Short mmCIF file of N, CA and C in Angstrom, two decimals:
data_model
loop_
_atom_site.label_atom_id
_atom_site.label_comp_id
_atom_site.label_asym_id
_atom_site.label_seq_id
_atom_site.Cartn_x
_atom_site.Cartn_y
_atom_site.Cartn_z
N UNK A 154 -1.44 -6.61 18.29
CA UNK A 154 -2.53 -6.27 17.38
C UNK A 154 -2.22 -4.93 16.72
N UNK A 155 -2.49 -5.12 15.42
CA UNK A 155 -2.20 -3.49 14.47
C UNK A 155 -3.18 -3.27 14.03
N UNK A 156 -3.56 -2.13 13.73
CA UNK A 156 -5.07 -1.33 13.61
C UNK A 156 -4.62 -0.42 12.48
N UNK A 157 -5.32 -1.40 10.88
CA UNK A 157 -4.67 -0.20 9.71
C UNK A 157 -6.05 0.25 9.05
N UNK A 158 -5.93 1.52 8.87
CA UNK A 158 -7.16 2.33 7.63
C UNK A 158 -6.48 3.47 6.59
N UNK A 159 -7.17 3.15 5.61
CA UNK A 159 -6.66 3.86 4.55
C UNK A 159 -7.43 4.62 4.35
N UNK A 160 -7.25 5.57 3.44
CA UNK A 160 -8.10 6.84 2.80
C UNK A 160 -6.85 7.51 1.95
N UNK A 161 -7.85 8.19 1.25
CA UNK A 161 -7.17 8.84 -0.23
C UNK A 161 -7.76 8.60 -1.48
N UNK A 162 -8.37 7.30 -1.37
CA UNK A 162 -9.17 6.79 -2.51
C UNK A 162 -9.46 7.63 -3.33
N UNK A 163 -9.68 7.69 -4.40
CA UNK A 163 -10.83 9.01 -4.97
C UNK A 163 -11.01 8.37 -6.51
N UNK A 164 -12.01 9.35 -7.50
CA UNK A 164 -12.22 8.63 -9.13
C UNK A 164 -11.07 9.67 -9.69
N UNK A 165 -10.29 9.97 -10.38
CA UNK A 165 -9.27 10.39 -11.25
C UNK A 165 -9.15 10.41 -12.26
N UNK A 166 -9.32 11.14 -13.19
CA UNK A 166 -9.28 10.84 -14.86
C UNK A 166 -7.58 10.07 -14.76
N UNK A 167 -7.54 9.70 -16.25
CA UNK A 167 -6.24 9.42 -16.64
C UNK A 167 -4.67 10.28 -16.59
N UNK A 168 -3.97 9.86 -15.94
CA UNK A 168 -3.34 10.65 -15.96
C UNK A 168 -2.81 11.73 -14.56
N UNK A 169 -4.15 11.15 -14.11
CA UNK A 169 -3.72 12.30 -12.84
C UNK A 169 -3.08 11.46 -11.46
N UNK A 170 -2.94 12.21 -10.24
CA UNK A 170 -2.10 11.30 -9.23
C UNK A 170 -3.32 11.55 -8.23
N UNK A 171 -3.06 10.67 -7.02
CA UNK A 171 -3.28 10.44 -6.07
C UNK A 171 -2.03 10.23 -4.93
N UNK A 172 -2.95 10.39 -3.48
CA UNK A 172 -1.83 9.90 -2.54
C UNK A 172 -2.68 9.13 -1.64
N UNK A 173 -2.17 8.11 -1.53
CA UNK A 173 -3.10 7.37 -0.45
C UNK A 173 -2.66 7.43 1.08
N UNK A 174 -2.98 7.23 2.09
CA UNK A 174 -2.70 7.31 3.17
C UNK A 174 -2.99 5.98 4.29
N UNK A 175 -2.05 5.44 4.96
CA UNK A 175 -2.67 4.30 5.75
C UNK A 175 -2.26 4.24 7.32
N UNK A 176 -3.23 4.86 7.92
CA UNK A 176 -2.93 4.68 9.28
C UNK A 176 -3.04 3.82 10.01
N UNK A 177 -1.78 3.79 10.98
CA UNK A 177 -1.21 2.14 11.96
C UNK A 177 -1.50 2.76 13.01
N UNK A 178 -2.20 1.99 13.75
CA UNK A 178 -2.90 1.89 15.35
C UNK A 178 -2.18 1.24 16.19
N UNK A 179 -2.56 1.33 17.72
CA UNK A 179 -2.05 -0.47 18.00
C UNK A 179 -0.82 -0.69 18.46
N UNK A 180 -0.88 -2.18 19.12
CA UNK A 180 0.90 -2.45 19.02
C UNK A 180 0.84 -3.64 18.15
N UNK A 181 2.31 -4.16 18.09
CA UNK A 181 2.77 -4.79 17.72
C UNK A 181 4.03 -4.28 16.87
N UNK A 182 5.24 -4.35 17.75
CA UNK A 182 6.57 -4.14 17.16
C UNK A 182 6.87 -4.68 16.17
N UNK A 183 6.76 -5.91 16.16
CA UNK A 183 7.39 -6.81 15.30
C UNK A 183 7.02 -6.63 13.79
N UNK A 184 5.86 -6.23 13.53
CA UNK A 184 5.54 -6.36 12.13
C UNK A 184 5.63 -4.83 11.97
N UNK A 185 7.15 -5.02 11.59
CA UNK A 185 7.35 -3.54 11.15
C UNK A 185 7.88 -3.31 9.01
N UNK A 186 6.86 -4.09 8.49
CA UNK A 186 6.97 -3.72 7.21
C UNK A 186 5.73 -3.64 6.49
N UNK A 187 5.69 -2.80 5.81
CA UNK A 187 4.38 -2.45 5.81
C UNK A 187 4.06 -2.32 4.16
N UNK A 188 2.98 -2.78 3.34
CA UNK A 188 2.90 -3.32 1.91
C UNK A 188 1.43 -2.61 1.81
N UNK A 189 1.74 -2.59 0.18
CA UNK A 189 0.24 -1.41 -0.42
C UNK A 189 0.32 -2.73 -1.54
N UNK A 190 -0.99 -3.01 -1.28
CA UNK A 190 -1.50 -3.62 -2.67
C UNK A 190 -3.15 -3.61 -2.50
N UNK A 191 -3.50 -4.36 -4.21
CA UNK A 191 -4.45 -3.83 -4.61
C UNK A 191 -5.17 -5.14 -5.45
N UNK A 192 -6.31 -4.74 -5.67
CA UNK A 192 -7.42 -6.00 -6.09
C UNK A 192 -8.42 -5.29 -7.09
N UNK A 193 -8.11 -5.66 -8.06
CA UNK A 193 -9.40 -5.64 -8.97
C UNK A 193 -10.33 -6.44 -9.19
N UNK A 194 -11.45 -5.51 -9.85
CA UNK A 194 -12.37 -6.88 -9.94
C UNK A 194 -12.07 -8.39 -10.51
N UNK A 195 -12.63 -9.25 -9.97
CA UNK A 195 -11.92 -10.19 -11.14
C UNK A 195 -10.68 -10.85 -11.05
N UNK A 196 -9.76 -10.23 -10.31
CA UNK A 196 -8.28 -10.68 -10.65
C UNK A 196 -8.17 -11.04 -9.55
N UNK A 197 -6.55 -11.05 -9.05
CA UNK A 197 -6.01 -11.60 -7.96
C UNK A 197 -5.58 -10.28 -7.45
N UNK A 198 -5.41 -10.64 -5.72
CA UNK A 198 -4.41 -9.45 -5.51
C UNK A 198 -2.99 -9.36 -5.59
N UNK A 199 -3.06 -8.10 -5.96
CA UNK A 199 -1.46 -7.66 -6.25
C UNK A 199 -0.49 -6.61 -5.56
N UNK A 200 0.41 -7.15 -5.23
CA UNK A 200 1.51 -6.15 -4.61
C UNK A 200 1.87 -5.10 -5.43
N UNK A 201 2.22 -4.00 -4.71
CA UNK A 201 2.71 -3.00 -4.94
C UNK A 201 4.06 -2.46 -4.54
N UNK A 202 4.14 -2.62 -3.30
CA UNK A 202 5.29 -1.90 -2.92
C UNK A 202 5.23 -1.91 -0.92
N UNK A 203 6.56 -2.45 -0.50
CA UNK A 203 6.48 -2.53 0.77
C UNK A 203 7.93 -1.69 1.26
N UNK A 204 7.64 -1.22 2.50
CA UNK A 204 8.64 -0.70 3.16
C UNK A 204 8.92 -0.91 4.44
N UNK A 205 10.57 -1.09 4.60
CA UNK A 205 10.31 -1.32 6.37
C UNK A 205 10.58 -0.12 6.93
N UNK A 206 9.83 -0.04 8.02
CA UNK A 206 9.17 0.90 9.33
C UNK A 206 11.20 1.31 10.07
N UNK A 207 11.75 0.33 9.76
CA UNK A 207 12.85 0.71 11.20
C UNK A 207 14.01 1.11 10.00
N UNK A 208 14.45 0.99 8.60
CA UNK A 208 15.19 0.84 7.98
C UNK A 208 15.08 1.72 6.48
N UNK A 209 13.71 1.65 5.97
CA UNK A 209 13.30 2.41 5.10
C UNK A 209 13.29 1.69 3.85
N UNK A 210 13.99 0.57 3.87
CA UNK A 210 14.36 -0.31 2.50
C UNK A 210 12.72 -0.26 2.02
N UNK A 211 13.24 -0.17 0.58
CA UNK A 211 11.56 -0.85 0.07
C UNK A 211 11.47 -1.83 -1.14
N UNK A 212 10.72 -2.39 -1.77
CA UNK A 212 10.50 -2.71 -2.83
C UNK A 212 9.42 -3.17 -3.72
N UNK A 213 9.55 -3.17 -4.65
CA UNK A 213 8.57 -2.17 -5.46
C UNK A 213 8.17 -3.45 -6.80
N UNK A 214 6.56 -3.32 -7.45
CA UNK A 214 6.47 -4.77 -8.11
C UNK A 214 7.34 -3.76 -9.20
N UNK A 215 7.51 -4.58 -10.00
CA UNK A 215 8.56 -4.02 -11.50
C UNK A 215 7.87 -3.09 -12.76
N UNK A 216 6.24 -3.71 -12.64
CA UNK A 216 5.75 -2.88 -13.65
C UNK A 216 5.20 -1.98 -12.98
N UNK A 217 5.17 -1.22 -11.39
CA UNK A 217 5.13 0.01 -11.32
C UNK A 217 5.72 0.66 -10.75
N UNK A 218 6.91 0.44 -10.51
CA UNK A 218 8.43 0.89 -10.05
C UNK A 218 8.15 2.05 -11.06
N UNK A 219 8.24 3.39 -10.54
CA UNK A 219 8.43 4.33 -11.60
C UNK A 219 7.21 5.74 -11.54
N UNK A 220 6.30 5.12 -11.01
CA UNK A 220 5.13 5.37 -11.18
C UNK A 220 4.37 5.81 -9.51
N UNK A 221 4.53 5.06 -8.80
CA UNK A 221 4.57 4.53 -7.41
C UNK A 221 5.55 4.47 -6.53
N UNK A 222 5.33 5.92 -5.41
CA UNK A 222 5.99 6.06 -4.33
C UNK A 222 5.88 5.20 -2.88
N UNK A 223 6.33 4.56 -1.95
CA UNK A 223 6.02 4.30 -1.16
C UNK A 223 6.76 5.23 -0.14
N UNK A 224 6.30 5.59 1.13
CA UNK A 224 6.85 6.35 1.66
C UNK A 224 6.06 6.60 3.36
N UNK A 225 6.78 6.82 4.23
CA UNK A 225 6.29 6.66 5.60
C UNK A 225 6.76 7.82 6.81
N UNK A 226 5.85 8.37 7.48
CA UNK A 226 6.05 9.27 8.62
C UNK A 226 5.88 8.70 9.69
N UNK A 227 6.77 8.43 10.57
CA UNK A 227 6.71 7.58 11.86
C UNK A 227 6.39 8.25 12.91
N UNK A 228 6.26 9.43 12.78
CA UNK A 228 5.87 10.68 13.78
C UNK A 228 4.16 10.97 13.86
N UNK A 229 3.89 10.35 12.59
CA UNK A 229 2.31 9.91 12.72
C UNK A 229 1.96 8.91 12.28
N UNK A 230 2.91 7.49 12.39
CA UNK A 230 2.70 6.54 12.62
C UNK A 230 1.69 6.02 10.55
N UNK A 231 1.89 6.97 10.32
CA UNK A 231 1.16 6.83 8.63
C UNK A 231 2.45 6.18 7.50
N UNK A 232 1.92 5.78 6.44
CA UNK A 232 2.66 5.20 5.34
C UNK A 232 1.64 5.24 3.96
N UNK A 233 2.21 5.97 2.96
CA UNK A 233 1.74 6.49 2.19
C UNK A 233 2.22 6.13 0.54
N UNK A 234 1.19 5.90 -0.45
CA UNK A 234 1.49 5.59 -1.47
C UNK A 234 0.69 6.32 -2.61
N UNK A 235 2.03 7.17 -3.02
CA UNK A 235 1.76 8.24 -4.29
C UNK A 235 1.36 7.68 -5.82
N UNK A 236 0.95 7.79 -6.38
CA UNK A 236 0.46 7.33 -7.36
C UNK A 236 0.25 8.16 -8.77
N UNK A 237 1.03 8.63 -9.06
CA UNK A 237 1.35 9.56 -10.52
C UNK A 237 0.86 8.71 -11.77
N UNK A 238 0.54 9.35 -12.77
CA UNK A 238 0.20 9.20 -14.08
C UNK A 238 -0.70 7.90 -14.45
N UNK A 239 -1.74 8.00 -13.45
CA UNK A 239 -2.47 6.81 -13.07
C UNK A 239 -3.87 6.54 -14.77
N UNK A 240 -3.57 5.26 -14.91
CA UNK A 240 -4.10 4.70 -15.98
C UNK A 240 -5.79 3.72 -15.78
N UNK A 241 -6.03 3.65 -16.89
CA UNK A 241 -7.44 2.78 -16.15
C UNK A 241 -7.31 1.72 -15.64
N UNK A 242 -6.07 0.91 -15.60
CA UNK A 242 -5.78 -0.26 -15.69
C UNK A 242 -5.46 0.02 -14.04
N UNK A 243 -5.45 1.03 -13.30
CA UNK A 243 -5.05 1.20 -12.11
C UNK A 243 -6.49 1.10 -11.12
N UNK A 244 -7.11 1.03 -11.74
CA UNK A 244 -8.18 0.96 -11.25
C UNK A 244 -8.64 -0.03 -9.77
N UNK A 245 -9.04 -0.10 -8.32
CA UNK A 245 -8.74 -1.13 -8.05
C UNK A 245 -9.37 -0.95 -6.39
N UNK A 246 -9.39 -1.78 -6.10
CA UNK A 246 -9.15 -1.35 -4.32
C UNK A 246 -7.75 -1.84 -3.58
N UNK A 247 -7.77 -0.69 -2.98
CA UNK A 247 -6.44 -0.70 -2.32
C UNK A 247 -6.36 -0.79 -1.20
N UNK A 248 -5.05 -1.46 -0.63
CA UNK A 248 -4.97 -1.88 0.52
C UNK A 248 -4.01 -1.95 1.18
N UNK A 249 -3.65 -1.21 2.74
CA UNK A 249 -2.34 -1.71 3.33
C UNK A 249 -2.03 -2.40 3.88
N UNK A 250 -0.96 -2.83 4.09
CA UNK A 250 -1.18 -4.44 5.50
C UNK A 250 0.26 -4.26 6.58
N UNK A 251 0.43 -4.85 7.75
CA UNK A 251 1.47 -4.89 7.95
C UNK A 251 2.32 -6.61 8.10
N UNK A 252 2.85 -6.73 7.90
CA UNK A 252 3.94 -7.96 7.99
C UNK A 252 5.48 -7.75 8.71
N UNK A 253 5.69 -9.00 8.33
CA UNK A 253 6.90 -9.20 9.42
C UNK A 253 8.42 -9.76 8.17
N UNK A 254 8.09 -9.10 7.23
CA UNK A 254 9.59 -9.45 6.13
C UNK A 254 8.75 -8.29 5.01
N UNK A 255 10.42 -8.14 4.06
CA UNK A 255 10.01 -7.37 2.72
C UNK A 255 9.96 -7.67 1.77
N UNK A 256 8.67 -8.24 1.44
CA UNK A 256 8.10 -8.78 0.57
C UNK A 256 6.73 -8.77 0.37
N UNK A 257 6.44 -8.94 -1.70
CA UNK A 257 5.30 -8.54 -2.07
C UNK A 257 4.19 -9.78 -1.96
N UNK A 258 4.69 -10.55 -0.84
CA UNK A 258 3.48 -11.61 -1.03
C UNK A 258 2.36 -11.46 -0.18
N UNK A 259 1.06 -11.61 -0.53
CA UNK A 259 0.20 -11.14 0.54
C UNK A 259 0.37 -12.15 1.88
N UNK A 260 0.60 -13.44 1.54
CA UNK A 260 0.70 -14.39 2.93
C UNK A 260 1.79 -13.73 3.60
N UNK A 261 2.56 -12.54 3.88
CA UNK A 261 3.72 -12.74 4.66
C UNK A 261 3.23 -11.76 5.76
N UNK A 262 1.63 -10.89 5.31
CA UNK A 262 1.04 -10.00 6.09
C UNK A 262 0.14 -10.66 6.96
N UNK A 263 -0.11 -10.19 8.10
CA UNK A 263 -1.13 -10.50 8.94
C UNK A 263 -1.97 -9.69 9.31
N UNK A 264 -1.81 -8.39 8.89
CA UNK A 264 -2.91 -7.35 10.12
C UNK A 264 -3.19 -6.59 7.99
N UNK A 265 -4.36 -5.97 7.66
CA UNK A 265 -4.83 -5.64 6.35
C UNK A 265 -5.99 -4.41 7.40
N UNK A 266 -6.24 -3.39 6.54
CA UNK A 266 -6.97 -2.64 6.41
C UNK A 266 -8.42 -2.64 5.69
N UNK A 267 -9.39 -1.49 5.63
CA UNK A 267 -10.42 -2.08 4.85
C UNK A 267 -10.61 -1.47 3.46
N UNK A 268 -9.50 -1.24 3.11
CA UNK A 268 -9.54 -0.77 2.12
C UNK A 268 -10.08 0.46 1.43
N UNK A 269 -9.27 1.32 0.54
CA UNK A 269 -9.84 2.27 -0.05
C UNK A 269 -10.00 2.24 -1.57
N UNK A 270 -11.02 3.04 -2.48
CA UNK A 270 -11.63 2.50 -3.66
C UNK A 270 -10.92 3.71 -4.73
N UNK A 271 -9.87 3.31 -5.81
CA UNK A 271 -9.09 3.94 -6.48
C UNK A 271 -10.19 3.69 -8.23
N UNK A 272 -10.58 4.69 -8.88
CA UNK A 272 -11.23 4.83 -9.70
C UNK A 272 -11.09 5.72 -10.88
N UNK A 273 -9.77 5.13 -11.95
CA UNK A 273 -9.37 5.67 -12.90
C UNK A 273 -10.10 5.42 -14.46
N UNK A 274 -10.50 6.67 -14.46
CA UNK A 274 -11.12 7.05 -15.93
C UNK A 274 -10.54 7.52 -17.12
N UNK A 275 -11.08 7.37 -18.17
CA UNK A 275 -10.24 7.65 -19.28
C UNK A 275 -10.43 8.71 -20.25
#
């Protein structure tokens, strides 16, 4: 069992960054890759960017490769996603999860957080 919560959320004009934060509880070895995505109203959810826990590899969706850090401290068990030059279109709730491969699909996660509320203005 993995035990994830996020925080960092916040409202942001255009333009500005954030860092989100998602803390892993818990055991479970195995699902050591860990994915930030996000849901707007309305839409579907969408990947962002996953990294593995033992290796560091990550990868990143394409239209925000650039924009979007993923990044992780194993010494406090946290994994964190920076978020520079953030647009309205970023707007969203966000979410971490952990899984067991690296990849942006949400079925490959099993353990999700409750999300934090990202609120870009213009």
């Amino acid at each position: 069992q993995v035990e994830l919560a996020e925080s960092g959320g916040d409202s942001v004009q255009a333009g500005g960054s954030l860092r989100l934060s998602c803390a892993r509880s818990g055991y479970g070895t195995s699902w050591q890759f860990m994915g930030w995505f996000r849901q707007a109203p309305g839409k579907d959810r969408e990947g962002i960017a996953a990294i593995s826990l033992r290796t560091t590899n990550t990868v990143y969706a394409d239209s925000l490769k650039g924009r979007f850090t993923i990044s992780h401290d194993n010494a406090v068990n946290t994994v964190y996603l920076q978020m520079d030059n953030l647009l309205p279109e970023d707007t969203a709730t966000y979410y971490c999860a952990a899984g067991n491969t690296l990849v942006l699909r949400d079925n490959a996660y099993l353990f999700w957080g409750q999300g934090t509320q990202v609120t870009v203005s213009s």
